[in-house]
Every structure is written in C-alpha cells, then in structure tokens.
mmCIF file with all atom_site columns, C-alpha atoms in Angstrom:
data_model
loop_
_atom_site.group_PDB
_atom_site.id
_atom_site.type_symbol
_atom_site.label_atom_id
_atom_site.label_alt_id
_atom_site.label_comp_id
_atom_site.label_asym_id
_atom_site.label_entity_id
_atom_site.label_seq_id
_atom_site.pdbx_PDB_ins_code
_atom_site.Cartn_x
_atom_site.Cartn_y
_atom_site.Cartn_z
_atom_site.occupancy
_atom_site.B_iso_or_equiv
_atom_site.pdbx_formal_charge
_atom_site.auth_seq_id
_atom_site.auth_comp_id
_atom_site.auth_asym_id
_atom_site.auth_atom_id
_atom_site.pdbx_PDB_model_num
ATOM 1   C CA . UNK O 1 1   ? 49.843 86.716  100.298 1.00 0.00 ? 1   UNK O CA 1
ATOM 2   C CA . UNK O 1 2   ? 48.940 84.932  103.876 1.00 0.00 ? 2   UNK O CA 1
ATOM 3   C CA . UNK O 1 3   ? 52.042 84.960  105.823 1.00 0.00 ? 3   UNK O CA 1
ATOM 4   C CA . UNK O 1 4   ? 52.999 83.501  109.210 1.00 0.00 ? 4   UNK O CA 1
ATOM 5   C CA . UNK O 1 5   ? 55.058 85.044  111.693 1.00 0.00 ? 5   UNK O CA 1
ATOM 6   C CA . UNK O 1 6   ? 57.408 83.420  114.710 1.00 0.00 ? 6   UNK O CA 1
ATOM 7   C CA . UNK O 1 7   ? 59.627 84.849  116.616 1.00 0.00 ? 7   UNK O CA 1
ATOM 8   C CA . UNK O 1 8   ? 63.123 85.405  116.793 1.00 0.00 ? 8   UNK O CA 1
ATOM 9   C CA . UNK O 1 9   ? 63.690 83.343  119.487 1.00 0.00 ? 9   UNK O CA 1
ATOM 10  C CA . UNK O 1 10  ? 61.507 80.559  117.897 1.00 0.00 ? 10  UNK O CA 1
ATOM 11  C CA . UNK O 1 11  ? 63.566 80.045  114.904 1.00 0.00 ? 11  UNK O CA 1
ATOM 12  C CA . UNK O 1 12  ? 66.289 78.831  116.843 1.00 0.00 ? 12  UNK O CA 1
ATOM 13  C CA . UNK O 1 13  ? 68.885 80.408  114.848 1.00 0.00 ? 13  UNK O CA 1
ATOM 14  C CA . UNK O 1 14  ? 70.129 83.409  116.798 1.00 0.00 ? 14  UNK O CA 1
ATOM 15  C CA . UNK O 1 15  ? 72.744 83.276  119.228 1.00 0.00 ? 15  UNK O CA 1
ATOM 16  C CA . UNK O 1 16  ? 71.208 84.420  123.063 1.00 0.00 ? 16  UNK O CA 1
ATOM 17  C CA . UNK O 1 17  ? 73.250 88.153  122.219 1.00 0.00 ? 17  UNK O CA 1
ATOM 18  C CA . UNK O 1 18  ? 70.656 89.047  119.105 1.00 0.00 ? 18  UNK O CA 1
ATOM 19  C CA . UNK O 1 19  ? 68.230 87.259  121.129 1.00 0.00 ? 19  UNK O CA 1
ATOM 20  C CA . UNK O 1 20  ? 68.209 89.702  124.043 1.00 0.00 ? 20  UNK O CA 1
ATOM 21  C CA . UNK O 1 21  ? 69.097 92.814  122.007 1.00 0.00 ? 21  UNK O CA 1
ATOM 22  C CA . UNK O 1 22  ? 65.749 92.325  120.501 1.00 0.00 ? 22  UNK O CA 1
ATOM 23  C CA . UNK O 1 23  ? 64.094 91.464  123.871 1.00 0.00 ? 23  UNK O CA 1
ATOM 24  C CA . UNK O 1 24  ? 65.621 95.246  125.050 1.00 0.00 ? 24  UNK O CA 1
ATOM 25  C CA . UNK O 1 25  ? 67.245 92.895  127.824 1.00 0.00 ? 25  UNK O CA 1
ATOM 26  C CA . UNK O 1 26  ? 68.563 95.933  130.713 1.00 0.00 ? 26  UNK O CA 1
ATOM 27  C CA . UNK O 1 27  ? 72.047 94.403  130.654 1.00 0.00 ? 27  UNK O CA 1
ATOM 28  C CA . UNK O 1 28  ? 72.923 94.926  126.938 1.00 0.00 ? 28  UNK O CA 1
ATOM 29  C CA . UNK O 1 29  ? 71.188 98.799  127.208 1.00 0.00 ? 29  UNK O CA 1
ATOM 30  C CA . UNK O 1 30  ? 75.152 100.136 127.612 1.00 0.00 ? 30  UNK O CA 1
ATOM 31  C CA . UNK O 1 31  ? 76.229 98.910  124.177 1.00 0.00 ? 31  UNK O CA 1
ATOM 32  C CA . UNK O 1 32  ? 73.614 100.045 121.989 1.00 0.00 ? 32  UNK O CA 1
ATOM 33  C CA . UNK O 1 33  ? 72.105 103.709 121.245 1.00 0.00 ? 33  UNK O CA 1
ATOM 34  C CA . UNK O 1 34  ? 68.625 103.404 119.843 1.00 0.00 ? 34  UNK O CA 1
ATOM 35  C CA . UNK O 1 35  ? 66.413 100.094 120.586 1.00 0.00 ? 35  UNK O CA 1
ATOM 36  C CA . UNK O 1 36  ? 65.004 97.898  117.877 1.00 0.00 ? 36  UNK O CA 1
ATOM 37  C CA . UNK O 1 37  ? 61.221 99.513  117.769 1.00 0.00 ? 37  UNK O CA 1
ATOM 38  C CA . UNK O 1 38  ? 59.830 102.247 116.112 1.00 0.00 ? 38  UNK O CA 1
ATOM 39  C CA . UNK O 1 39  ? 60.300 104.838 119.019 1.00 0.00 ? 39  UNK O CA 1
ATOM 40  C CA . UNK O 1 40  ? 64.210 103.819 118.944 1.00 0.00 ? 40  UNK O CA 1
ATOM 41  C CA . UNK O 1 41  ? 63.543 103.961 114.874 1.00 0.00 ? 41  UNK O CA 1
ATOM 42  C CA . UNK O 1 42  ? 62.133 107.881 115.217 1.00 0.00 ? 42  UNK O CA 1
ATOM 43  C CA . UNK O 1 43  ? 65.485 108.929 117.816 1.00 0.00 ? 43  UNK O CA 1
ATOM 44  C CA . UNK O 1 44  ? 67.796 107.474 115.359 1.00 0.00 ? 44  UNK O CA 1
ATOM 45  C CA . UNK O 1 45  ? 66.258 109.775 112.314 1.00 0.00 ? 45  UNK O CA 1
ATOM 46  C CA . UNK O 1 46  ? 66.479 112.683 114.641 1.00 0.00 ? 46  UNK O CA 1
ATOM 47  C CA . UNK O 1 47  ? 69.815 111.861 115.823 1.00 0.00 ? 47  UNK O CA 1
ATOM 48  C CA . UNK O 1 48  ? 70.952 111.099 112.298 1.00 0.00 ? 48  UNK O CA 1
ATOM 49  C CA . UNK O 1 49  ? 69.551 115.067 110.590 1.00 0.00 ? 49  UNK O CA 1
ATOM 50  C CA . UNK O 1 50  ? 72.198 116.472 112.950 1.00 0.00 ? 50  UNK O CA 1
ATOM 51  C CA . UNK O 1 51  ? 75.098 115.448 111.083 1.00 0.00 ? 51  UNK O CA 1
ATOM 52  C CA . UNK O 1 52  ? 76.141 116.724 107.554 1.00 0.00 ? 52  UNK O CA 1
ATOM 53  C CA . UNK O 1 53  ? 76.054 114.914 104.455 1.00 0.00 ? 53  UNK O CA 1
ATOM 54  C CA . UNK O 1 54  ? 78.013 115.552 101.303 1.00 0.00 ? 54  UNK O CA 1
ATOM 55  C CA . UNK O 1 55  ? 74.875 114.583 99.752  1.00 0.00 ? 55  UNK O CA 1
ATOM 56  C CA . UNK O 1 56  ? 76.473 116.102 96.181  1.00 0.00 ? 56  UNK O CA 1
ATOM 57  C CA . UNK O 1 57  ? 79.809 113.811 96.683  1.00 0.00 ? 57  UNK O CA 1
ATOM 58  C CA . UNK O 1 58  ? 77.783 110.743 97.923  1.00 0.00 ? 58  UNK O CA 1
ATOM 59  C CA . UNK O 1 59  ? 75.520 111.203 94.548  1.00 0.00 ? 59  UNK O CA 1
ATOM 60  C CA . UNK O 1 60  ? 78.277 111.446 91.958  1.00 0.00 ? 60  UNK O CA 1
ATOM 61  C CA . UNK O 1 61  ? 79.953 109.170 93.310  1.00 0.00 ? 61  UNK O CA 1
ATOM 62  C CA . UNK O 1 62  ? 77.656 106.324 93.178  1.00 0.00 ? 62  UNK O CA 1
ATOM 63  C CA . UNK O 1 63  ? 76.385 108.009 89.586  1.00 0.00 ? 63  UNK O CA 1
ATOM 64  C CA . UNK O 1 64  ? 79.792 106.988 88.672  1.00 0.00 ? 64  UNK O CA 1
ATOM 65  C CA . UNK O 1 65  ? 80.296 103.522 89.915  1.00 0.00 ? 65  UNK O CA 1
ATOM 66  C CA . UNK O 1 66  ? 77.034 102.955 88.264  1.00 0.00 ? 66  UNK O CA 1
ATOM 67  C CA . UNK O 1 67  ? 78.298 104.673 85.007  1.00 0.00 ? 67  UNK O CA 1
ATOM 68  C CA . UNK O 1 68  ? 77.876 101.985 82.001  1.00 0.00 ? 68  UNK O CA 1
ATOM 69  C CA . UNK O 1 69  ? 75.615 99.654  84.161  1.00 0.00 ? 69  UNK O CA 1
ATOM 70  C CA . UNK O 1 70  ? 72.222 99.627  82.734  1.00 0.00 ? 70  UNK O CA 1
ATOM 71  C CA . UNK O 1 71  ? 70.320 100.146 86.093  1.00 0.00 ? 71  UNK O CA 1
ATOM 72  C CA . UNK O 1 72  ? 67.057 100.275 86.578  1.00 0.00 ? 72  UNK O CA 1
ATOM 73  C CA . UNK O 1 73  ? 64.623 103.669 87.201  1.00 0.00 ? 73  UNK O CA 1
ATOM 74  C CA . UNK O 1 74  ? 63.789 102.758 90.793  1.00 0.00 ? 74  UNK O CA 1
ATOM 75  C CA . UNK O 1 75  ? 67.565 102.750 91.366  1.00 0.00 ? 75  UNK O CA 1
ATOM 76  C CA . UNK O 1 76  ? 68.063 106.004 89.803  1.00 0.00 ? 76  UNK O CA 1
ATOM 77  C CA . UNK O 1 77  ? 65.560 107.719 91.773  1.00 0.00 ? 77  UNK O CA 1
ATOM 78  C CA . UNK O 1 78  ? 66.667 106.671 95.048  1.00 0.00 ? 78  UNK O CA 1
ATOM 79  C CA . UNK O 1 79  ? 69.905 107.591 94.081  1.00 0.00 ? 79  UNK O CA 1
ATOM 80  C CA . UNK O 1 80  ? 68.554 111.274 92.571  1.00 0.00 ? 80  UNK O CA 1
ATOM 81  C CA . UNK O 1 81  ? 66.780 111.420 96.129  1.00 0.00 ? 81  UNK O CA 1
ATOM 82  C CA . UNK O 1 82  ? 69.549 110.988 98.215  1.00 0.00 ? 82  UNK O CA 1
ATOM 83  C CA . UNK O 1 83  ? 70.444 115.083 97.041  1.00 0.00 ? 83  UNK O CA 1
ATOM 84  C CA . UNK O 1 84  ? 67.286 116.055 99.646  1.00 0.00 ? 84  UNK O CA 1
ATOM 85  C CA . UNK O 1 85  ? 67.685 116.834 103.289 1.00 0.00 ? 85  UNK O CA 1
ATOM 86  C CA . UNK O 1 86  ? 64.892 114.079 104.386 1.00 0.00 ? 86  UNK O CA 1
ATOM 87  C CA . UNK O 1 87  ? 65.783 111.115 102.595 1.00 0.00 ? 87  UNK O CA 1
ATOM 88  C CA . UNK O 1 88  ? 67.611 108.417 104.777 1.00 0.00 ? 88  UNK O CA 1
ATOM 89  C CA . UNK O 1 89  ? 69.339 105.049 103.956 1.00 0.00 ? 89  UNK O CA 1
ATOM 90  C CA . UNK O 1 90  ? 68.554 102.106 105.676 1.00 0.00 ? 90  UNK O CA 1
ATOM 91  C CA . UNK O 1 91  ? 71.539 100.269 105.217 1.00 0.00 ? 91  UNK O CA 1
ATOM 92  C CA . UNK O 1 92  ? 72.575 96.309  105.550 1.00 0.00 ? 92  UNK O CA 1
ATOM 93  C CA . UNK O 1 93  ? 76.060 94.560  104.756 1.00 0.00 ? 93  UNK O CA 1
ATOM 94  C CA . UNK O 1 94  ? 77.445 91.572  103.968 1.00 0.00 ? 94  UNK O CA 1
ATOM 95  C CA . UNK O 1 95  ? 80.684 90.036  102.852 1.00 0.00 ? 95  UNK O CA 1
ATOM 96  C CA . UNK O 1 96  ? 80.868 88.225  99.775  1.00 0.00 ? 96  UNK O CA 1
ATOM 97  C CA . UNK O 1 97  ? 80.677 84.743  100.001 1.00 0.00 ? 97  UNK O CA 1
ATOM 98  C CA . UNK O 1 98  ? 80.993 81.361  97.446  1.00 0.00 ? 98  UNK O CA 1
ATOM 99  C CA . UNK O 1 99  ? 77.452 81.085  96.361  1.00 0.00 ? 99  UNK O CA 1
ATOM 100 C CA . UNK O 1 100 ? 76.344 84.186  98.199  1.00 0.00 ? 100 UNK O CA 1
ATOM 101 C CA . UNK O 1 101 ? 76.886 81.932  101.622 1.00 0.00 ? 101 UNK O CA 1
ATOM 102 C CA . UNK O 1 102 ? 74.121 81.828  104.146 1.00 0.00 ? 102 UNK O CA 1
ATOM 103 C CA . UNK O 1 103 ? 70.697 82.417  103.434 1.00 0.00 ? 103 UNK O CA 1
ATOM 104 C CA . UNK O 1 104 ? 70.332 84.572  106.092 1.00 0.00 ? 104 UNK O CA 1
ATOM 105 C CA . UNK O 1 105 ? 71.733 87.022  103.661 1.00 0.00 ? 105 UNK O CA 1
ATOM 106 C CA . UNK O 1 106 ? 68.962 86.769  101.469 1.00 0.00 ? 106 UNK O CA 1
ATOM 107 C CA . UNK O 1 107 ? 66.808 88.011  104.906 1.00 0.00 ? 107 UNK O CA 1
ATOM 108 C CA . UNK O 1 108 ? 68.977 90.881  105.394 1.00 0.00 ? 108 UNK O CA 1
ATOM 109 C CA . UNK O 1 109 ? 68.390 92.395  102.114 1.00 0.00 ? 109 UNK O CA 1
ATOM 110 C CA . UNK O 1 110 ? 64.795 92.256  102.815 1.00 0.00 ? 110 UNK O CA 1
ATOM 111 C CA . UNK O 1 111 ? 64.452 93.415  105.969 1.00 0.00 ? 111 UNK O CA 1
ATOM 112 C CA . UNK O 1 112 ? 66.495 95.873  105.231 1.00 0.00 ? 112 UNK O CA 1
ATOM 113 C CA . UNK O 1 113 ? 64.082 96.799  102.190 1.00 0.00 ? 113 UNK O CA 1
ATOM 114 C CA . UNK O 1 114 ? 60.817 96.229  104.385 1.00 0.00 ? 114 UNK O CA 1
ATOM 115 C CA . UNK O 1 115 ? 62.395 98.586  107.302 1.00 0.00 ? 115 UNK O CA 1
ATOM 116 C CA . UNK O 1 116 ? 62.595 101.241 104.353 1.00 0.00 ? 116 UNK O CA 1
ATOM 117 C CA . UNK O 1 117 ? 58.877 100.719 103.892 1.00 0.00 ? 117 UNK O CA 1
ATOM 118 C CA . UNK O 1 118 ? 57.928 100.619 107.358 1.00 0.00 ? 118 UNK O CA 1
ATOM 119 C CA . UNK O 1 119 ? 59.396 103.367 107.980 1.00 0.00 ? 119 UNK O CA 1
ATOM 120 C CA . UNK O 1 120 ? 58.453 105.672 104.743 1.00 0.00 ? 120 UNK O CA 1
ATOM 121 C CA . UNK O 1 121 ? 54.594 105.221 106.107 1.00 0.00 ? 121 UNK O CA 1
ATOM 122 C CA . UNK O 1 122 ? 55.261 106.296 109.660 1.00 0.00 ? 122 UNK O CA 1
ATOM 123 C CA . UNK O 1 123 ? 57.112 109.257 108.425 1.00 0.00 ? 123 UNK O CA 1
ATOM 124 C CA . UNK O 1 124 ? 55.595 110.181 104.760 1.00 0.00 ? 124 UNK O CA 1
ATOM 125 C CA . UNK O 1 125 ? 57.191 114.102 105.146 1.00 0.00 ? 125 UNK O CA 1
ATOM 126 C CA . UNK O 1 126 ? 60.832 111.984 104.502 1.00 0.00 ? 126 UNK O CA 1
ATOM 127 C CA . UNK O 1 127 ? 62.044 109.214 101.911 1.00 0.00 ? 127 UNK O CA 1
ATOM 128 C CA . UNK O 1 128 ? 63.866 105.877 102.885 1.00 0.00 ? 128 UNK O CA 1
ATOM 129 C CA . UNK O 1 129 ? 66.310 104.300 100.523 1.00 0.00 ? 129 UNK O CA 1
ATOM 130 C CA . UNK O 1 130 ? 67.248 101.070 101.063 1.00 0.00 ? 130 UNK O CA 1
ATOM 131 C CA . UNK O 1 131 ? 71.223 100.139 100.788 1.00 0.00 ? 131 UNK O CA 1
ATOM 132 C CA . UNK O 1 132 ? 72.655 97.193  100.526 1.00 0.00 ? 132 UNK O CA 1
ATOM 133 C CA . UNK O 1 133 ? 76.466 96.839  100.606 1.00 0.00 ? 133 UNK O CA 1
ATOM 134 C CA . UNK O 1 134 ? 78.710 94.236  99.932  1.00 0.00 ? 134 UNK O CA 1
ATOM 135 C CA . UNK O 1 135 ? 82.428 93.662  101.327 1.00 0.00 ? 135 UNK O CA 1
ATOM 136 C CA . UNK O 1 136 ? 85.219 95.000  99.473  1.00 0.00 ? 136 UNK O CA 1
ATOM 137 C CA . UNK O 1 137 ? 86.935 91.712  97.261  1.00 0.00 ? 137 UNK O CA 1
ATOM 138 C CA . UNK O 1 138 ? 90.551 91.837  99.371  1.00 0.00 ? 138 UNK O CA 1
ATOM 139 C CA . UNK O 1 139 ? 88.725 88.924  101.862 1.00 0.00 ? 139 UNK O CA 1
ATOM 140 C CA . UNK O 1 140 ? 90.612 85.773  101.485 1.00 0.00 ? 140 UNK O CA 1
ATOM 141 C CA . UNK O 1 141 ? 89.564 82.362  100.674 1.00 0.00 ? 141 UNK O CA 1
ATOM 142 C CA . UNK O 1 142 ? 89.263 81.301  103.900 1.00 0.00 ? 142 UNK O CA 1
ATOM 143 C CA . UNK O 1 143 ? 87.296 83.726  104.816 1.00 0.00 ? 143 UNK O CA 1
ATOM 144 C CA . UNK O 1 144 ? 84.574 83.509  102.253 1.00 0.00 ? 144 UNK O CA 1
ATOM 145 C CA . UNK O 1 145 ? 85.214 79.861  100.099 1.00 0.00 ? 145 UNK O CA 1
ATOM 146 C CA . UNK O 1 146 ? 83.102 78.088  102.005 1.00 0.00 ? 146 UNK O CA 1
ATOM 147 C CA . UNK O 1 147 ? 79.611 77.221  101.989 1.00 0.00 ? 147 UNK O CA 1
ATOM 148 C CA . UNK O 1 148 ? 76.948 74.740  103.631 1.00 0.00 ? 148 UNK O CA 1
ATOM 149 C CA . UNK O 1 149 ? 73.870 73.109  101.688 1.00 0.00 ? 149 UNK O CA 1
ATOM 150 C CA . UNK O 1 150 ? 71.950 69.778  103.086 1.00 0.00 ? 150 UNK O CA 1
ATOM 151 C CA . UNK O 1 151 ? 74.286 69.580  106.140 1.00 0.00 ? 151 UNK O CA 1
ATOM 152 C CA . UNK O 1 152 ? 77.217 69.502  103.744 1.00 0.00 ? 152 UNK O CA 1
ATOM 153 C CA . UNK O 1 153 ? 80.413 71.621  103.869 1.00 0.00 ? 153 UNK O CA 1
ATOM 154 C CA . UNK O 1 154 ? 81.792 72.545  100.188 1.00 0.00 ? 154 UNK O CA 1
ATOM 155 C CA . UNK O 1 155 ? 84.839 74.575  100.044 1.00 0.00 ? 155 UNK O CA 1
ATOM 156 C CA . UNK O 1 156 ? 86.718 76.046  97.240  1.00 0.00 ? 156 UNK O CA 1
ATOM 157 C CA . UNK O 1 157 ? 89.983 74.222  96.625  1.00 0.00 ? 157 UNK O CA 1
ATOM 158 C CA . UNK O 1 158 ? 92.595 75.829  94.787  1.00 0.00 ? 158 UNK O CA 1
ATOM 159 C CA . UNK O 1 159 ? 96.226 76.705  95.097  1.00 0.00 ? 159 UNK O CA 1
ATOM 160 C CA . UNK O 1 160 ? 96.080 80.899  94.336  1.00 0.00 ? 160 UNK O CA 1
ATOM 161 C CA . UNK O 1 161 ? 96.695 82.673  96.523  1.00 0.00 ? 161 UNK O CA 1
ATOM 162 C CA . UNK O 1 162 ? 95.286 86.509  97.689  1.00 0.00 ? 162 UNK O CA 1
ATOM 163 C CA . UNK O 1 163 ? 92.459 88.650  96.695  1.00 0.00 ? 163 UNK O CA 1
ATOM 164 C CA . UNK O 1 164 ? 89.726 86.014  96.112  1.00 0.00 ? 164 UNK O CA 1
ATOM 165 C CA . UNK O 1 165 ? 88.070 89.029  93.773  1.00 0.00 ? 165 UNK O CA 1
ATOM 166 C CA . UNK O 1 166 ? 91.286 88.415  91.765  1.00 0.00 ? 166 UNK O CA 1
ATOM 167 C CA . UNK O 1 167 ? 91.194 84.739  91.513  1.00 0.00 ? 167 UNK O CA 1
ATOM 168 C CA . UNK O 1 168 ? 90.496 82.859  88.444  1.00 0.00 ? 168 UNK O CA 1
ATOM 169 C CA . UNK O 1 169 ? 87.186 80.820  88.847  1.00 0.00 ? 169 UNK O CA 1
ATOM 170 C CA . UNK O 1 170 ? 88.298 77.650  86.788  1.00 0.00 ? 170 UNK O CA 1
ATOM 171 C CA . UNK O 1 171 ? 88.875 75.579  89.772  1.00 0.00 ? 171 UNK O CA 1
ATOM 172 C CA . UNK O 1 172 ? 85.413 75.960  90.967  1.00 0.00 ? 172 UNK O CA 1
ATOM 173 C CA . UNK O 1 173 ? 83.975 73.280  88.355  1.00 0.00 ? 173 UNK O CA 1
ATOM 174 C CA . UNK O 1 174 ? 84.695 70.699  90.529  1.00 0.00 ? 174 UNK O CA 1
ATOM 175 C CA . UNK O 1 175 ? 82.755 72.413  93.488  1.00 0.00 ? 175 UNK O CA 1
ATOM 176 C CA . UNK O 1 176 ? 79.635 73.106  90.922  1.00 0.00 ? 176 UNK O CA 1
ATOM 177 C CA . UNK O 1 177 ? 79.569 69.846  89.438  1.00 0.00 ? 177 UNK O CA 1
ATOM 178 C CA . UNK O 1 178 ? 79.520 68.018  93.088  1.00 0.00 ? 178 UNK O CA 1
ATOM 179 C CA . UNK O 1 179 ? 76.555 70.689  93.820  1.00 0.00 ? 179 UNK O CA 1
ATOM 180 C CA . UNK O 1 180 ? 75.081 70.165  90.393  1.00 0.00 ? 180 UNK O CA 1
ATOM 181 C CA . UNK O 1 181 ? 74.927 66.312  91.142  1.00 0.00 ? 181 UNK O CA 1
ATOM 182 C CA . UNK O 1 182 ? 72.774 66.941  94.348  1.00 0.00 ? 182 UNK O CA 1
ATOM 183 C CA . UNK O 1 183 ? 70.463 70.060  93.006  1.00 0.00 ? 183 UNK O CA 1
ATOM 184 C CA . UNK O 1 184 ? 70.473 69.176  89.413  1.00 0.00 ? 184 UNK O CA 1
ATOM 185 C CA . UNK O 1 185 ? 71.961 70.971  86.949  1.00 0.00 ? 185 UNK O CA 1
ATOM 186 C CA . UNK O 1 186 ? 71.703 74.929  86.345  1.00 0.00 ? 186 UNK O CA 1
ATOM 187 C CA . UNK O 1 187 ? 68.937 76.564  84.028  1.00 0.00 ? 187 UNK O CA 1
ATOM 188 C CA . UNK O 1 188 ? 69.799 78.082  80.810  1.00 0.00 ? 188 UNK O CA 1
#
C-alpha cells in the first residue's frame, strides 16, 4: 500500500502545545519524562521493568470481563502474554462519545497499534500489546452527546437525566434520521 506522510504541524489540526511536544521544544522539557522518539521509547521500557505488576490479578481480571464475549485468538494471546516479565502495553484512551465522536479517535487506536509494532521489531527479546481503553459510562450528556459531521453540530436531545451509559437510546432516532438524510441510510 503507497502511503504519504505530512507532518504534524502540516495537518493543521494540533494545537501549538502537541505541536512543540513533538518538536522536543526546550521549554516544555519540565513537564514531560521520556521524549516522543525511539531513544525516549527505550528509557520508558527501562523505566517501566522497575515497577511491579500483579501480572496474575491484571490477567484474571480482564479473563473475566471478557468471560461470555466470544473474543478473538489474537486477543487471547495478548492477554495470556501479559503473565511474562517482558511484555508491555502500549496504551491509548478515549471517552465515549455519540457516534464514537472525533475521528481522531479512530487515529489513536492505530497509532497506538502501529507503536506496538514499531516497537516489537526494535526490541524482539520483549512483546508489545496494544490497549485501548475507553471511559467509564458515568460521563454526562454534555460531555459526550455531541458530535460534528460536514461542519454540522448534532447533539442528543433528551430530557434523562445522569449516567448517559444508563440512558435509554429511543430519543436518538431523531438525531439518526437527520444524519441518515445527509449520509444515506445504514447497511443491513
């Protein structure tokens, strides 16, 4: 597959902060430990085999939120490898959003599983498992019932109230069938 590359700065879409983080910019060095580049990549594995894991506890407890989900093998090894001393987690977040929010999300998930790569053939002694983690569900509407497509702002209106993970999706028809009118309407 022929890619093109541009940078960060190119894109336009990241604020000046990321911006110079990612340029190493000397003023920002106090408020960051490792730098984004493969040297910073190596101290951060060192760093990170000097604390203990529960590795056991971590393991059954993600065998057990996964209990009853048919997953597939890939997932179960990487959880299975998380037991040995050199495997790491590359890890990304985000919190839920309507309609998973901003794309950029999509990016993070896979960068996040790229870095894992990357970094599994410049150290092939260790394992990388990528994680990705999303919010807990007690966010509330404001927070996360919003979303922008085509320059347009769609929101989630409804009167309940608290845990949007709680909420009844009924009165998001209206939302999908304004959407559905502009992308055409969803697959089988």
């Amino acid at each position: 597959m022929e890619t093109d590359c541009i940078s960060h700065k190119a894109t336009g879409y990241f604020s000046p902060l990321i911006i110079d983080y990612l340029e190493q910019q000397a003023s920002l060095a106090p408020f960051y430990q490792y730098t984004p580049t493969d040297e910073g990549m190596d101290r951060a594995i060192a760093d990170r085999k000097k604390f203990p894991v529960d590795r056991a506890l971590l393991v059954n407890t993600l065998k057990a939120q996964y209990a009853g989900i048919d997953i597939s093998d890939s997932v179960r090894d990487n959880i299975a490898a998380l037991t040995e001393e050199q495997t790491f987690t590359v890890c990304t977040a985000h919190q839920p959003n309507l309609l998973t929010g901003y794309l950029y999300f999509i990016y993070k998930i896979i960068h996040t599983a790229r870095l894992a790569r990357h970094l599994q053939t410049r150290h092939p002694e260790a394992r990388f498992v990528p994680v990705y983690y999303i919010g807990s569900e007690d966010n509330d509407l404001d927070e996360l019932g919003v979303f922008r497509y085509e320059q347009r702002k769609f929101r989630w209106e409804t009167d309940q109230t608290g845990a949007v993970g709680r909420m009844h999706t009924r009165d998001l028809k209206p939302l999908l069938e304004e959407l559905y009118r502009i992308i055409g309407p969803p697959g089988e």
